[in-house]
Coordinates of C-alpha atoms in Angstrom, one line a residue:
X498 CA -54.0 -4.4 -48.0
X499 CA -50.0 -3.6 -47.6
X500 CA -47.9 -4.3 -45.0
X501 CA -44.8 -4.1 -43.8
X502 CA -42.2 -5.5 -41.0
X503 CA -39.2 -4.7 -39.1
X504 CA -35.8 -5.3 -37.2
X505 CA -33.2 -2.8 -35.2
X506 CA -29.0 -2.8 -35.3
X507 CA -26.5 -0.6 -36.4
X508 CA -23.9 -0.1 -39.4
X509 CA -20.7 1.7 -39.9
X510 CA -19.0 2.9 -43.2
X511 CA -17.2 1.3 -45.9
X512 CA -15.0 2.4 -49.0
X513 CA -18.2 0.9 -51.8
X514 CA -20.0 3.3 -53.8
X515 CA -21.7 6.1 -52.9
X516 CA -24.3 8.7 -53.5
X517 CA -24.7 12.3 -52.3
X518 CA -26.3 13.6 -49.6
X519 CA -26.8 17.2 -50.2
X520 CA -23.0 18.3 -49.7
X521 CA -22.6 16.5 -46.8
X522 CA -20.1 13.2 -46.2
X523 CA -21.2 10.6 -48.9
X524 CA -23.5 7.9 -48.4
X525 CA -22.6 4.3 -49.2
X526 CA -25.6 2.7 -51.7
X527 CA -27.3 -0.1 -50.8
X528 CA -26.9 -3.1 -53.6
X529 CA -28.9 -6.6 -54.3
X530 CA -26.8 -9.6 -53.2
X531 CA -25.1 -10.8 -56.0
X532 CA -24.6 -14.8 -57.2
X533 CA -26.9 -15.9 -54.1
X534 CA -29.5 -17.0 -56.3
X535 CA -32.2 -15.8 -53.6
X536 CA -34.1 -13.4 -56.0
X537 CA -36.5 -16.5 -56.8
X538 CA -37.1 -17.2 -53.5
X539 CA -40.4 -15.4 -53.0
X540 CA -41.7 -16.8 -56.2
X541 CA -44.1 -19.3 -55.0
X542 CA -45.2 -17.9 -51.4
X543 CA -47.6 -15.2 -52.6
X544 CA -48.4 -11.6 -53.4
X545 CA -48.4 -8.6 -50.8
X546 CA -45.3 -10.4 -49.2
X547 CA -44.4 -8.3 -45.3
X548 CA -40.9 -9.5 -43.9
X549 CA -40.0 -10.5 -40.3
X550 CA -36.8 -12.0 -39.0
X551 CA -36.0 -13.5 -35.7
X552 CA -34.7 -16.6 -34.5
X553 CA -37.4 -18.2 -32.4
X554 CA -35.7 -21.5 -32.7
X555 CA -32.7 -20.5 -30.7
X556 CA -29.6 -22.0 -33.3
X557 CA -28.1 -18.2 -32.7
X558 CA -29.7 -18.0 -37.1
X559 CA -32.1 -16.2 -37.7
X560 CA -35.4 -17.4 -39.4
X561 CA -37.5 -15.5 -42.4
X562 CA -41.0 -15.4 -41.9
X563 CA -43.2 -13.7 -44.5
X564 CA -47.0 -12.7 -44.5
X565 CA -48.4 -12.9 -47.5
X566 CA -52.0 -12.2 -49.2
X567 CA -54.4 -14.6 -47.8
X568 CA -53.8 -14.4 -44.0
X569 CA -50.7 -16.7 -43.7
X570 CA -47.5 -16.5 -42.1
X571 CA -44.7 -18.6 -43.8
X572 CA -41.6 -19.6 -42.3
X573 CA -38.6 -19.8 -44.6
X574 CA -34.8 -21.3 -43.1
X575 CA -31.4 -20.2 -44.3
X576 CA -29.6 -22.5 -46.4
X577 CA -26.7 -22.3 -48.6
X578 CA -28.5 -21.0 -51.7
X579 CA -31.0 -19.2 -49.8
X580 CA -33.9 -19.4 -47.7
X581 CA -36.1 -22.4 -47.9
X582 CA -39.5 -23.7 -46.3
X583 CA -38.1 -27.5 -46.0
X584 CA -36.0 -26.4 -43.4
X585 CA -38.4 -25.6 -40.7
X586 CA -40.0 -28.3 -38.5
X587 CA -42.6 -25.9 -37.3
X588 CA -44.0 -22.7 -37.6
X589 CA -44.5 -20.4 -34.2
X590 CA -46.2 -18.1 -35.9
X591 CA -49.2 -20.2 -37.2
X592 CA -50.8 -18.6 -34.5
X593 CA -51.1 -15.7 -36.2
X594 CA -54.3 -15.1 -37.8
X595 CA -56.8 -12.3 -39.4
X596 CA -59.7 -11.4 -39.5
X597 CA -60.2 -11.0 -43.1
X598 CA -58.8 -13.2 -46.3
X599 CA -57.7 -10.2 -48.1
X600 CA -55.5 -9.3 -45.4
X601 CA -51.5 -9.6 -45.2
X602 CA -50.5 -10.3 -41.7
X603 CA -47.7 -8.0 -41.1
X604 CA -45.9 -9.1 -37.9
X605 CA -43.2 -7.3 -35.9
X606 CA -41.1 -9.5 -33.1
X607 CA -40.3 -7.5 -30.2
X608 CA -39.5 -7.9 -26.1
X609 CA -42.7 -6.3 -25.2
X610 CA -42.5 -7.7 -21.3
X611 CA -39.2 -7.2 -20.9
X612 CA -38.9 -11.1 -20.1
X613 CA -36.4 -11.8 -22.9
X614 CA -38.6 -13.6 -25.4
X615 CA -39.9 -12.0 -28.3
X616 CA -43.6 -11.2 -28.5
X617 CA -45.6 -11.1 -32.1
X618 CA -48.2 -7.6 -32.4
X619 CA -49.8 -7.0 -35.8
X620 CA -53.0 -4.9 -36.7
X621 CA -56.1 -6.5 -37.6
X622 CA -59.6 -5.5 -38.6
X623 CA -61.3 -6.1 -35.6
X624 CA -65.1 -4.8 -34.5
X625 CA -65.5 -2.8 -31.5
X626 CA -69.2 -3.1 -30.1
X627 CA -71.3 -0.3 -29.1
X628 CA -75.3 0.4 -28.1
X629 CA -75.7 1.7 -32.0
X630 CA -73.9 -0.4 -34.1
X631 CA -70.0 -2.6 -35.1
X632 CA -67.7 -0.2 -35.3
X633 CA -64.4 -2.3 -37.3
X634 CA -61.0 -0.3 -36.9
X635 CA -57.5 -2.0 -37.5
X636 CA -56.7 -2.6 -33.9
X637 CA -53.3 -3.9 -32.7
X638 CA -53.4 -7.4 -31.4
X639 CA -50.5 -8.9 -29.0
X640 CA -49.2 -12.4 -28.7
X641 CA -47.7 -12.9 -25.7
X642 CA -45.0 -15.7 -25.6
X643 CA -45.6 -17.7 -22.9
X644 CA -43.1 -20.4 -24.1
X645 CA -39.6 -19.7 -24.1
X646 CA -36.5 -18.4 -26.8
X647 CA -35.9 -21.5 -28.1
X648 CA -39.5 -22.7 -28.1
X649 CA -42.1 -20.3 -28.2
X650 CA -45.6 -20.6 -27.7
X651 CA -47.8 -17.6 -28.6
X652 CA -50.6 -16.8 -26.9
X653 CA -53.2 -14.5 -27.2
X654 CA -53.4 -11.7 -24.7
X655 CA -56.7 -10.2 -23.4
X656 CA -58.4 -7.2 -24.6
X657 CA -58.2 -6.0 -20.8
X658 CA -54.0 -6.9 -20.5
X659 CA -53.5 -5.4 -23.8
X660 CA -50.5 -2.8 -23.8
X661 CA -51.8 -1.5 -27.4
X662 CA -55.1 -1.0 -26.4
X663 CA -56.6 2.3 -27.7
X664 CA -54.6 2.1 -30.2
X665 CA -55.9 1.8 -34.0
X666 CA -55.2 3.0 -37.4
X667 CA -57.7 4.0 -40.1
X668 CA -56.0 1.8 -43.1
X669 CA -53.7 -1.5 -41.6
X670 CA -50.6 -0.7 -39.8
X671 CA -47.2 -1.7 -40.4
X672 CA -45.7 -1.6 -36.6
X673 CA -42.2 -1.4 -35.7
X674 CA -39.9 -1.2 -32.4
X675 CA -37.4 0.5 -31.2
X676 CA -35.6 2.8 -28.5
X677 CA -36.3 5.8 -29.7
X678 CA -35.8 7.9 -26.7
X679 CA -33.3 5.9 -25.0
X680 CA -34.9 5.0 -21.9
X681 CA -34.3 1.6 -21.9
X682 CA -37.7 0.4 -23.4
X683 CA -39.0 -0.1 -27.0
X684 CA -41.2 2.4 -28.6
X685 CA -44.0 2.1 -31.7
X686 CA -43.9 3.1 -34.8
X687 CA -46.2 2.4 -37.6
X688 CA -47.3 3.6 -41.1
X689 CA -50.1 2.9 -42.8
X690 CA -51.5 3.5 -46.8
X691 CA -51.9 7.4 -45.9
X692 CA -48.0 7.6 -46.2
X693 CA -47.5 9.1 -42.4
X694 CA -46.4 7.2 -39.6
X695 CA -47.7 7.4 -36.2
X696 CA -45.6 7.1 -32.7
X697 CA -46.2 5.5 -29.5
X698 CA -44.0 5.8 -26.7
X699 CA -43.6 2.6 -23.8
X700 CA -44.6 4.2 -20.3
X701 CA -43.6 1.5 -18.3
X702 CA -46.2 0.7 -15.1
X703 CA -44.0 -1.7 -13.7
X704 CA -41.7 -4.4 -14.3
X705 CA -42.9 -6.9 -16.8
X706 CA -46.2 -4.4 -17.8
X707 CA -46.1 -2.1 -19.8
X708 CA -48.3 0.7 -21.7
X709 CA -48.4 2.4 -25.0
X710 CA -49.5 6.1 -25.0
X711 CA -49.8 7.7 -29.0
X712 CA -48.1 11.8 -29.3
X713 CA -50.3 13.7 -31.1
X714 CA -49.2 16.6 -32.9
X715 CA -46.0 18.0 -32.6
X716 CA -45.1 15.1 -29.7
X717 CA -44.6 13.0 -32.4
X718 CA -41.3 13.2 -34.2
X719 CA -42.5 12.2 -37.3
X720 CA -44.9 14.6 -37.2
X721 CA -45.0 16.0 -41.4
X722 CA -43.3 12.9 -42.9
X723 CA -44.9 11.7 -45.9
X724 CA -43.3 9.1 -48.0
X725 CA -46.4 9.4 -50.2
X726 CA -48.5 6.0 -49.7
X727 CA -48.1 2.8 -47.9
X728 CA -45.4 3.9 -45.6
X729 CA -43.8 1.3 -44.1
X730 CA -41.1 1.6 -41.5
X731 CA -37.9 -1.2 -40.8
X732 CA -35.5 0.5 -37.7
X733 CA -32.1 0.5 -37.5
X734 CA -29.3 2.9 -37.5
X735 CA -28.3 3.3 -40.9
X736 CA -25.4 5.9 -40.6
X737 CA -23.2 4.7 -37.9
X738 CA -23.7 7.9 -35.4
X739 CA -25.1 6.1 -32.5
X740 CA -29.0 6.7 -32.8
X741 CA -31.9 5.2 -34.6
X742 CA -32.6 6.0 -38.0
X743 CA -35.9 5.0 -40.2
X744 CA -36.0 2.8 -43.9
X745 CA -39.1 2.8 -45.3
X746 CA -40.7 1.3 -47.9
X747 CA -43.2 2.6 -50.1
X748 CA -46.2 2.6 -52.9
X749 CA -43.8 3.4 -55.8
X750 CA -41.7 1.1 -55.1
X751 CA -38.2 2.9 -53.8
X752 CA -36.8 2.7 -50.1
X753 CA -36.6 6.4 -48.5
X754 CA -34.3 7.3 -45.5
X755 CA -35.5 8.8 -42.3
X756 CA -32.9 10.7 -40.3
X757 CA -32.7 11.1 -36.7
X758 CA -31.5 14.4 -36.6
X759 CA -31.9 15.2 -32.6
X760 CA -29.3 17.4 -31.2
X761 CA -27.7 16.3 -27.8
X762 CA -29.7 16.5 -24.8
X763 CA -33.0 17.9 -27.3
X764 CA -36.2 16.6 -28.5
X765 CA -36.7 13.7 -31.0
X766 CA -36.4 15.0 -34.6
X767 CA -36.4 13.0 -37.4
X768 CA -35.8 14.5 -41.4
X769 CA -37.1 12.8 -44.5
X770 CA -33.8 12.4 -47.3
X771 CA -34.6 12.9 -50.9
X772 CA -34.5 10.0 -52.8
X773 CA -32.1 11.1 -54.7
X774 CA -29.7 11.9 -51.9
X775 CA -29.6 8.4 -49.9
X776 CA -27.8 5.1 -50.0
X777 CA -31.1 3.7 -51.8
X778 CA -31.2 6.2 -55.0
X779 CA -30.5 3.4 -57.6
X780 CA -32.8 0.6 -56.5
X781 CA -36.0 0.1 -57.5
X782 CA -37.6 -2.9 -55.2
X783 CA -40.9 -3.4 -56.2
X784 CA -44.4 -1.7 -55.8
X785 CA -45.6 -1.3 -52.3
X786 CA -42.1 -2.1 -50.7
X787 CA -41.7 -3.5 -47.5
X788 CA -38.6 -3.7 -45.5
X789 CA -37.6 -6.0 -42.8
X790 CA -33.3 -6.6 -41.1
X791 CA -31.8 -9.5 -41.7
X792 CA -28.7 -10.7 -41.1
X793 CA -27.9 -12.8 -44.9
X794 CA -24.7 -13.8 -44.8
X795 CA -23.8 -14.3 -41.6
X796 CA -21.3 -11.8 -40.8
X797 CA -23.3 -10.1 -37.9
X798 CA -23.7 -7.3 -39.9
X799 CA -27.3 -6.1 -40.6
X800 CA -28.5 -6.6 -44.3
X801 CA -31.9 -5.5 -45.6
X802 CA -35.0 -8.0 -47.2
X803 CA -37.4 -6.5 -49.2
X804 CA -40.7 -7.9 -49.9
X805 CA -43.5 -6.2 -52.4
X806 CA -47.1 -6.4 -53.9
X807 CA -45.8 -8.8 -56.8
X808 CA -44.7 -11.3 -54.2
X809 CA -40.5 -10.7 -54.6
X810 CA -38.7 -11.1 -51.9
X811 CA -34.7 -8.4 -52.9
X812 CA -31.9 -9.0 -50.5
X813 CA -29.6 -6.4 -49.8
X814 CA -26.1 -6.0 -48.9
X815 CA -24.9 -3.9 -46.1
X816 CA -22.2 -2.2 -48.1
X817 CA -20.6 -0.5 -44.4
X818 CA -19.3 -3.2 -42.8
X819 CA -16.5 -5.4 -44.0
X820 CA -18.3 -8.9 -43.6
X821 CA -16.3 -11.0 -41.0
X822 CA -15.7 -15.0 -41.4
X823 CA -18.9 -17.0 -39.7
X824 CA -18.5 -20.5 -38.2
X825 CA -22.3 -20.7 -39.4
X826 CA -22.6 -23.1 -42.6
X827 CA -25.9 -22.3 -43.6
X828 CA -25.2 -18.7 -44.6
X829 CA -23.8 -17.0 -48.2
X830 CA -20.8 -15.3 -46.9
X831 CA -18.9 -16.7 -49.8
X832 CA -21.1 -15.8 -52.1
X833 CA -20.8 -12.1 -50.9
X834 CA -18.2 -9.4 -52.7
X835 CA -16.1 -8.3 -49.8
X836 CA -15.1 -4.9 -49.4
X837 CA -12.4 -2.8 -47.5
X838 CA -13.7 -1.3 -44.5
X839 CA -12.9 2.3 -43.2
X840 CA -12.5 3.1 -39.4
X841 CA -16.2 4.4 -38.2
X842 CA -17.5 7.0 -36.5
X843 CA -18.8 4.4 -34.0
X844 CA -15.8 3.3 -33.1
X845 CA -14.3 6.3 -33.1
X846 CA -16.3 7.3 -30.2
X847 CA -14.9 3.8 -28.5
X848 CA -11.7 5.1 -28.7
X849 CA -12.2 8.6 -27.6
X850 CA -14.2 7.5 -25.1
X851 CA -11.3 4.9 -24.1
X852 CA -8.4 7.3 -24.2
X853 CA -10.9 9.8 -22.3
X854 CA -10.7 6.6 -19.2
X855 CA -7.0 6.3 -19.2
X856 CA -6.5 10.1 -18.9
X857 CA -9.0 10.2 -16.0
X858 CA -7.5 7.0 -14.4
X859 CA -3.9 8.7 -14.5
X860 CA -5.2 12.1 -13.2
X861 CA -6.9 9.8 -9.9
X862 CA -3.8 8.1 -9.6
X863 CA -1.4 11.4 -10.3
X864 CA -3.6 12.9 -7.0
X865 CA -3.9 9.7 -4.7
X866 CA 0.1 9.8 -4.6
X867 CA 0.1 13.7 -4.4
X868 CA -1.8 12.7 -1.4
X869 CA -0.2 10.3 -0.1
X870 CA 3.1 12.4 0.2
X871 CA 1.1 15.2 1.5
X872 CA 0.4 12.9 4.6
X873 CA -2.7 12.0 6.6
X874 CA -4.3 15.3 7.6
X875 CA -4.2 16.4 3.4
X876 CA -5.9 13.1 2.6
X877 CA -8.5 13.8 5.3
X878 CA -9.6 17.2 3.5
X879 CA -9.1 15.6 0.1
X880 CA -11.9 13.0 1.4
X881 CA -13.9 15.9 2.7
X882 CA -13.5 17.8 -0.9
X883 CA -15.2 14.7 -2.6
X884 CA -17.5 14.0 -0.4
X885 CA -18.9 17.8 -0.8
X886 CA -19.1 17.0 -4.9

């Protein structure tokens, strides 16, 4: 089966090439790392390779850890050249397994409890009993971490504690997180080999518990979206505007772009791109693909890993942000071409949003003194005028 992971952060624009996006502002592309020498570095971990990154070890890097045909979960480190297995003294997520040898784990690291560790949920082929017979469905199963950031220990969480529970899909799923409605709390979302994707929002219970309700129908803004087969959704938000957009991989092989397109104060909408028409027109990543966020070279910018069916693993550059110098020595920001950056419409917003303080500040202060000179009984009403608002 096919998998896919996932990770969420934000990019801005830069002056690199581009690619149209159906008359609107142009879209910068999406390009392999170049002299890294990390396109061997999936060569001898597997087929059916699913991406995660997080760092569980708590060095402020973050690991690579790939499933892979065959049930396994390998860790990989980043080193200069690239990402090895020789630089991990252990593995967290050996305690990840499935049910079946032909499976791919395909893991996605998230704060489920809110307790500030990340938790590890994949979907397995599990049976549910009845009075006829087995019935197997792909189920999501939770890890909790009951360790800590730096040291995790995962443990398995009971059918009965189970935020997921109820929760299946027909083929295996390929969950990811993220804030989708802005609440505060992470969301699901997951594809599977149909090529749709399925959504879950968080209703929080209570602090530290929470549960996972699916929107049927039109509830769920992805409602329509088919990326054709083996969909397989990485969040993040790709265009600099503030929300969170969808890259997803897919059985031919390309990366398409989901846009969140919902207007102020509305309802979640989100709008498959053409191919043709977004930052990932020219690549071609490998049958099956399967994206993940990782940060390469170190310049807190997020970057994209691909893994695919033929067991590659393509790393590419975030061509919006200008990458920044890193203190960290184990990363390839000199290997990186660096670019000239272009103010974006992120912070443009900071510093609307800061010049919109300042005016407000020197209006209060502009009627405290009119006050003041007004005497005691005009700052008695003005009290009584903002207490009535």
């Amino acid at each position: 089966m096919m998998a896919v992971c996932f990770l969420v952060l934000s990019f801005t624009v830069s002056g690199e090439a581009s690619v149209s996006n159906g008359g609107d502002a142009p879209r910068a592309a999406w390009e392999p790392f170049k002299k890294t020498g990390m396109s061997s570095v999936g060569r001898n971990i597997g087929r059916n390779l699913a991406p995660v990154a997080a760092d569980l070890d708590g060095d402020g890097v973050d690991e690579l850890y790939v499933g892979a045909y065959g049930k396994r979960m390998i860790a990989l480190a980043s080193t200069a050249s690239g990402y090895s297995s020789s630089g991990i003294a252990r593995n967290p997520l050996d305690a990840v397994t499935m049910s079946y040898e032909s499976d791919t784990p395909c893991v996605a690291l998230a704060d489920i409890d809110n307790d500030g560790d990340a938790d590890a949920v994949w979907f397995d082929f599990r049976s549910i009993d009845n009075r006829i017979s087995p019935v197997y469905l792909n189920q999501m199963v939770c890890l909790k971490n009951q360790g800590t950031s730096m040291v995790p220990d995962f443990q398995m969480v009971p059918d009965e504690e189970n935020p997921f529970a109820g929760i299946s899909s027909e083929w295996q799923g390929t969950p990811a997180f993220g804030d989708f409605d802005g609440d505060g709390d992470l969301d699901l979302l997951f594809g599977d080999r149909s090529g749709t994707f399925r959504y879950c929002r968080n209703l929080l219970v209570e602090e530290g518990s929470s549960y996972y309700a699916e929107m049927m129908g039109s509830l769920n803004p992805f409602y329509r979206i088919d990326v054709g087969d083996n969909s397989s959704p990485a969040v993040l938000d790709l265009d600099g505007d503030g929300d969170l957009d969808v890259v997803s991989g897919e059985i031919r092989g390309g990366l398409r772009w989901i846009e969140n397109t919902t207007p102020a104060g509305g309802a979640l909408a989100f709008e498959l791109r053409e191919a043709a028409d977004g930052p990932f027109a020219s690549l071609a990543v490998g049958v099956a693909s399967m994206p993940a966020v990782l940060d390469v070279d170190g310049d807190t910018d997020p970057d994209i890993v691909v893994g695919n069916s033929q067991g590659r693993l393509t790393f590419l550059a975030n061509p919006r942000l200008q990458p920044k110098p890193s203190p960290r020595v184990n990363r390839l920001a000199d290997a990186v071409p660096q670019s000239p950056s272009v103010p974006s419409r992120s912070m443009d917003r900071v510093e609307e949003s800061a010049d919109l303080s300042d005016a407000m500040l020197a209006l209060k202060t502009l009627a405290g003194a009119i006050v003041d000179a007004l005497g005691p009984k005009a700052a008695e009403g003005a009290g009584g005028v903002s207490e009535n608002r």
